Amino acid sequence: MKLLCLHFNKSTRISKFIDYIERDYNNITLYKYNVFNTNELKKLQQNKFNSYDGIILLGVGSKKNNEYNKYYEYKHTNSVNDLKYTNPTELKCIYDIINNNINTPIIGICYGSQILNSFYKGELYLSKNRKVGFFKTELDTSNKLFKRLNKNIYPQYNHAFYPINNNSKVIAKNDNNAVVYQHSTYHYGLNFHLIKSDDESCKIIIKNFIDIVEENMTKKHMINKYILYILLVILVILVILVILFVIHYFNLRYILKHYIFKYIFK
């Protein structure tokens, strides 16, 4: 399984999440890129039309060791809206990747959810107070992303923005605010963190997303298999038609030569 993992600077949370995936899922090859790193961005742009089995859009790291701080300083009031003006090249690259993998499972987490929401023409609401800590979150447990979970969980929040998208399905709420959207069949945006990997609910959500990726891979494999069968059937039919044509053509010549022409020129 090939997963593309995009993040926006390094942080303890991001490193912890990546380490957890690589440690606990041996069947996954993780292609990691820091979008806010010039060299890694160049590599990402060169490979942006590659296909992946799943994509993870992680959050933004702290401004420590942030080479982009020379012209981009992350503050609590910064959002994806700023990227549209300060870093349009980076944002376009991510949009191109999403477009190229439109039928691929994608999960956006925190800052990543803002990007996914922006891609789907959503808006952002800036709260007066930054939300930091563990808060009760009500889930739509009928959704595949939240199977095997209780209706209420307490994930970690650290944000000042709430994505708003009237065209997408709300599948989780906190204080009547939408915090998780399902934008399409396989695209999810979570406004809370899954970085605290020692929390069982976070592990289950990650596992559910990977299950969705595997399910989609199986579906694609079956579709490709059916397409191959159909092409083989078409090929067999064409071969039979050619054989029939050849038989008919030579029989017709034989009849013309030995009966018709012979009778005419008798």
GROMACS .gro file of C-alpha atoms in nm:
model
  266
    1MET     CA    1   0.000   0.000   0.000
    2LYS     CA    2   0.138   0.340  -0.105
    3LEU     CA    3   0.037   0.638   0.109
    4LEU     CA    4   0.135   0.996   0.036
    5CYS     CA    5   0.186   1.197   0.356
    6LEU     CA    6   0.207   1.577   0.325
    7HIS     CA    7   0.287   1.794   0.623
    8PHE     CA    8   0.374   2.158   0.679
    9ASN     CA    9   0.694   2.175   0.884
   10LYS     CA   10   0.806   1.932   1.149
   11SER     CA   11   0.673   1.908   1.501
   12THR     CA   12   0.660   1.648   1.776
   13ARG     CA   13   0.298   1.568   1.691
   14ILE     CA   14   0.370   1.519   1.322
   15SER     CA   15   0.680   1.308   1.386
   16LYS     CA   16   0.487   1.097   1.635
   17PHE     CA   17   0.209   1.032   1.384
   18ILE     CA   18   0.451   0.934   1.106
   19ASP     CA   19   0.647   0.708   1.343
   20TYR     CA   20   0.326   0.538   1.451
   21ILE     CA   21   0.219   0.459   1.093
   22GLU     CA   22   0.562   0.330   0.993
   23ARG     CA   23   0.600   0.124   1.310
   24ASP     CA   24   0.254  -0.036   1.329
   25TYR     CA   25   0.170  -0.085   0.960
   26ASN     CA   26   0.439  -0.289   0.787
   27ASN     CA   27   0.232  -0.317   0.468
   28ILE     CA   28   0.242   0.062   0.413
   29THR     CA   29   0.507   0.253   0.221
   30LEU     CA   30   0.487   0.614   0.332
   31TYR     CA   31   0.597   0.886   0.088
   32LYS     CA   32   0.663   1.187   0.313
   33TYR     CA   33   0.701   1.547   0.198
   34ASN     CA   34   0.732   1.868   0.397
   35VAL     CA   35   0.552   2.117   0.172
   36PHE     CA   36   0.720   2.407   0.354
   37ASN     CA   37   1.066   2.279   0.263
   38THR     CA   38   1.207   2.406  -0.068
   39ASN     CA   39   1.391   2.087  -0.168
   40GLU     CA   40   1.108   1.855  -0.072
   41LEU     CA   41   0.857   2.078  -0.250
   42LYS     CA   42   1.060   2.049  -0.572
   43LYS     CA   43   1.057   1.669  -0.544
   44LEU     CA   44   0.685   1.674  -0.473
   45GLN     CA   45   0.618   1.889  -0.781
   46GLN     CA   46   0.816   1.644  -0.994
   47ASN     CA   47   0.604   1.356  -0.865
   48LYS     CA   48   0.270   1.531  -0.821
   49PHE     CA   49   0.100   1.331  -1.096
   50ASN     CA   50   0.190   0.998  -0.938
   51SER     CA   51  -0.096   0.781  -0.820
   52TYR     CA   52  -0.128   0.666  -0.459
   53ASP     CA   53  -0.354   0.427  -0.271
   54GLY     CA   54  -0.427   0.692  -0.008
   55ILE     CA   55  -0.326   1.044   0.093
   56ILE     CA   56  -0.282   1.200   0.438
   57LEU     CA   57  -0.273   1.579   0.477
   58LEU     CA   58  -0.131   1.652   0.820
   59GLY     CA   59  -0.120   1.971   1.025
   60VAL     CA   60   0.125   2.257   1.039
   61GLY     CA   61   0.435   2.234   1.257
   62SER     CA   62   0.569   2.493   1.493
   63LYS     CA   63   0.767   2.786   1.356
   64LYS     CA   64   1.089   2.644   1.501
   65ASN     CA   65   1.324   2.522   1.229
   66ASN     CA   66   1.086   2.668   0.976
   67GLU     CA   67   1.281   2.784   0.673
   68TYR     CA   68   0.964   2.946   0.543
   69ASN     CA   69   0.965   3.191   0.833
   70LYS     CA   70   1.174   3.426   0.625
   71TYR     CA   71   0.848   3.508   0.448
   72TYR     CA   72   0.583   3.300   0.626
   73GLU     CA   73   0.534   3.304   1.002
   74TYR     CA   74   0.265   3.073   1.134
   75LYS     CA   75   0.039   3.233   1.391
   76HIS     CA   76  -0.291   3.121   1.539
   77THR     CA   77  -0.468   3.357   1.300
   78ASN     CA   78  -0.298   3.206   0.993
   79SER     CA   79  -0.508   2.977   0.779
   80VAL     CA   80  -0.517   2.818   0.437
   81ASN     CA   81  -0.670   3.144   0.316
   82ASP     CA   82  -0.328   3.304   0.365
   83LEU     CA   83  -0.161   3.041   0.149
   84LYS     CA   84  -0.374   3.148  -0.146
   85TYR     CA   85  -0.185   3.477  -0.144
   86THR     CA   86   0.151   3.402   0.020
   87ASN     CA   87   0.224   3.056  -0.122
   88PRO     CA   88   0.001   2.993  -0.428
   89THR     CA   89   0.258   2.756  -0.586
   90GLU     CA   90   0.249   2.521  -0.288
   91LEU     CA   91  -0.131   2.528  -0.268
   92LYS     CA   92  -0.170   2.465  -0.641
   93CYS     CA   93   0.065   2.167  -0.616
   94ILE     CA   94  -0.156   2.014  -0.345
   95TYR     CA   95  -0.472   2.087  -0.544
   96ASP     CA   96  -0.315   1.914  -0.848
   97ILE     CA   97  -0.238   1.609  -0.635
   98ILE     CA   98  -0.596   1.595  -0.504
   99ASN     CA   99  -0.734   1.633  -0.857
  100ASN     CA  100  -0.511   1.354  -0.983
  101ASN     CA  101  -0.630   1.129  -0.698
  102ILE     CA  102  -0.994   1.238  -0.690
  103ASN     CA  103  -1.115   0.878  -0.640
  104THR     CA  104  -0.842   0.799  -0.387
  105PRO     CA  105  -0.912   0.803  -0.010
  106ILE     CA  106  -0.781   1.126   0.144
  107ILE     CA  107  -0.786   1.234   0.508
  108GLY     CA  108  -0.704   1.590   0.611
  109ILE     CA  109  -0.613   1.650   0.974
  110CYS     CA  110  -0.632   1.997   1.137
  111TYR     CA  111  -0.449   2.225   0.890
  112GLY     CA  112  -0.485   1.947   0.631
  113SER     CA  113  -0.862   1.956   0.679
  114GLN     CA  114  -0.858   2.328   0.600
  115ILE     CA  115  -0.681   2.256   0.271
  116LEU     CA  116  -0.931   1.985   0.180
  117ASN     CA  117  -1.218   2.213   0.276
  118SER     CA  118  -1.069   2.490   0.061
  119PHE     CA  119  -1.037   2.250  -0.233
  120TYR     CA  120  -1.410   2.180  -0.199
  121LYS     CA  121  -1.491   2.553  -0.200
  122GLY     CA  122  -1.555   2.575   0.172
  123GLU     CA  123  -1.494   2.868   0.407
  124LEU     CA  124  -1.327   2.918   0.744
  125TYR     CA  125  -1.471   3.068   1.060
  126LEU     CA  126  -1.218   3.226   1.298
  127SER     CA  127  -1.315   3.168   1.661
  128LYS     CA  128  -1.254   3.440   1.921
  129ASN     CA  129  -1.068   3.191   2.140
  130ARG     CA  130  -0.821   2.928   2.034
  131LYS     CA  131  -0.943   2.579   2.122
  132VAL     CA  132  -0.670   2.381   2.297
  133GLY     CA  133  -0.721   2.056   2.487
  134PHE     CA  134  -0.938   1.744   2.485
  135PHE     CA  135  -1.305   1.806   2.416
  136LYS     CA  136  -1.617   1.598   2.378
  137THR     CA  137  -1.691   1.523   2.014
  138GLU     CA  138  -2.010   1.359   1.889
  139LEU     CA  139  -1.959   1.116   1.601
  140ASP     CA  140  -2.186   0.977   1.333
  141THR     CA  141  -2.094   0.617   1.410
  142SER     CA  142  -2.279   0.491   1.101
  143ASN     CA  143  -1.992   0.634   0.895
  144LYS     CA  144  -1.711   0.395   0.799
  145LEU     CA  145  -1.450   0.632   0.939
  146PHE     CA  146  -1.599   0.596   1.289
  147LYS     CA  147  -1.696   0.230   1.302
  148ARG     CA  148  -1.614   0.046   1.628
  149LEU     CA  149  -1.618   0.379   1.816
  150ASN     CA  150  -1.847   0.514   2.087
  151LYS     CA  151  -2.077   0.800   1.991
  152ASN     CA  152  -1.873   1.042   2.204
  153ILE     CA  153  -1.494   1.064   2.208
  154TYR     CA  154  -1.248   1.320   2.349
  155PRO     CA  155  -0.980   1.393   2.086
  156GLN     CA  156  -0.715   1.662   2.108
  157TYR     CA  157  -0.786   2.007   1.960
  158ASN     CA  158  -0.543   2.288   1.889
  159HIS     CA  159  -0.695   2.534   1.644
  160ALA     CA  160  -0.867   2.869   1.603
  161PHE     CA  161  -1.060   2.792   1.283
  162TYR     CA  162  -1.373   2.597   1.203
  163PRO     CA  163  -1.418   2.485   0.842
  164ILE     CA  164  -1.763   2.558   0.699
  165ASN     CA  165  -1.892   2.374   0.394
  166ASN     CA  166  -2.263   2.357   0.316
  167ASN     CA  167  -2.201   2.119   0.027
  168SER     CA  168  -2.031   1.850   0.235
  169LYS     CA  169  -2.168   1.603   0.488
  170VAL     CA  170  -2.110   1.672   0.859
  171ILE     CA  171  -2.012   1.350   1.037
  172ALA     CA  172  -1.886   1.488   1.372
  173LYS     CA  173  -1.963   1.790   1.591
  174ASN     CA  174  -1.820   1.970   1.891
  175ASP     CA  175  -2.045   2.222   2.071
  176ASN     CA  176  -2.276   2.216   1.766
  177ASN     CA  177  -1.985   2.313   1.540
  178ALA     CA  178  -1.898   2.084   1.250
  179VAL     CA  179  -1.551   1.940   1.311
  180VAL     CA  180  -1.543   1.653   1.060
  181TYR     CA  181  -1.668   1.669   0.702
  182GLN     CA  182  -1.705   1.398   0.444
  183HIS     CA  183  -1.651   1.592   0.123
  184SER     CA  184  -1.689   1.297  -0.115
  185THR     CA  185  -1.707   0.920  -0.098
  186TYR     CA  186  -1.345   0.889   0.013
  187HIS     CA  187  -1.239   1.240   0.125
  188TYR     CA  188  -1.251   1.330   0.494
  189GLY     CA  189  -1.148   1.644   0.684
  190LEU     CA  190  -1.092   1.626   1.063
  191ASN     CA  191  -1.052   1.946   1.260
  192PHE     CA  192  -0.899   1.762   1.558
  193HIS     CA  193  -0.568   1.578   1.585
  194LEU     CA  194  -0.492   1.209   1.539
  195ILE     CA  195  -0.135   1.265   1.647
  196LYS     CA  196  -0.186   1.145   2.005
  197SER     CA  197  -0.143   0.786   1.892
  198ASP     CA  198  -0.157   0.636   2.241
  199ASP     CA  199  -0.528   0.726   2.249
  200GLU     CA  200  -0.736   0.425   2.146
  201SER     CA  201  -0.999   0.626   1.957
  202CYS     CA  202  -0.727   0.788   1.742
  203LYS     CA  203  -0.582   0.446   1.662
  204ILE     CA  204  -0.925   0.319   1.559
  205ILE     CA  205  -0.988   0.617   1.327
  206ILE     CA  206  -0.648   0.564   1.164
  207LYS     CA  207  -0.723   0.192   1.124
  208ASN     CA  208  -1.066   0.270   0.979
  209PHE     CA  209  -0.911   0.504   0.723
  210ILE     CA  210  -0.659   0.237   0.624
  211ASP     CA  211  -0.948  -0.010   0.592
  212ILE     CA  212  -1.120   0.237   0.358
  213VAL     CA  213  -0.799   0.256   0.153
  214GLU     CA  214  -0.780  -0.125   0.133
  215GLU     CA  215  -1.147  -0.147   0.039
  216ASN     CA  216  -1.094   0.102  -0.242
  217MET     CA  217  -0.786  -0.088  -0.362
  218THR     CA  218  -0.990  -0.409  -0.375
  219LYS     CA  219  -1.267  -0.232  -0.564
  220LYS     CA  220  -1.020  -0.090  -0.820
  221HIS     CA  221  -0.861  -0.434  -0.858
  222MET     CA  222  -1.201  -0.593  -0.927
  223ILE     CA  223  -1.292  -0.320  -1.178
  224ASN     CA  224  -0.960  -0.369  -1.357
  225LYS     CA  225  -1.019  -0.744  -1.355
  226TYR     CA  226  -1.367  -0.703  -1.509
  227ILE     CA  227  -1.228  -0.463  -1.772
  228LEU     CA  228  -0.961  -0.722  -1.861
  229TYR     CA  229  -1.228  -0.994  -1.893
  230ILE     CA  230  -1.440  -0.770  -2.118
  231LEU     CA  231  -1.139  -0.691  -2.339
  232LEU     CA  232  -1.057  -1.061  -2.366
  233VAL     CA  233  -1.417  -1.141  -2.466
  234ILE     CA  234  -1.408  -0.864  -2.729
  235LEU     CA  235  -1.078  -1.000  -2.860
  236VAL     CA  236  -1.218  -1.355  -2.884
  237ILE     CA  237  -1.526  -1.226  -3.068
  238LEU     CA  238  -1.306  -1.033  -3.314
  239VAL     CA  239  -1.093  -1.341  -3.380
  240ILE     CA  240  -1.405  -1.550  -3.443
  241LEU     CA  241  -1.543  -1.287  -3.681
  242VAL     CA  242  -1.215  -1.278  -3.873
  243ILE     CA  243  -1.213  -1.656  -3.901
  244LEU     CA  244  -1.574  -1.659  -4.022
  245PHE     CA  245  -1.497  -1.386  -4.272
  246VAL     CA  246  -1.199  -1.577  -4.410
  247ILE     CA  247  -1.400  -1.897  -4.439
  248HIS     CA  248  -1.687  -1.718  -4.605
  249TYR     CA  249  -1.457  -1.528  -4.842
  250PHE     CA  250  -1.272  -1.836  -4.968
  251ASN     CA  251  -1.593  -2.040  -4.998
  252LEU     CA  252  -1.744  -1.762  -5.203
  253ARG     CA  253  -1.444  -1.754  -5.437
  254TYR     CA  254  -1.459  -2.129  -5.472
  255ILE     CA  255  -1.826  -2.119  -5.568
  256LEU     CA  256  -1.769  -1.836  -5.818
  257LYS     CA  257  -1.474  -2.011  -5.976
  258HIS     CA  258  -1.605  -2.364  -6.005
  259TYR     CA  259  -1.972  -2.310  -6.064
  260ILE     CA  260  -2.073  -1.960  -6.171
  261PHE     CA  261  -1.782  -1.867  -6.398
  262LYS     CA  262  -1.763  -2.220  -6.535
  263TYR     CA  263  -2.132  -2.212  -6.631
  264ILE     CA  264  -2.105  -1.861  -6.788
  265PHE     CA  265  -1.801  -1.939  -6.999
  266LYS     CA  266  -1.905  -2.287  -7.088
   0.00000   0.00000   0.00000
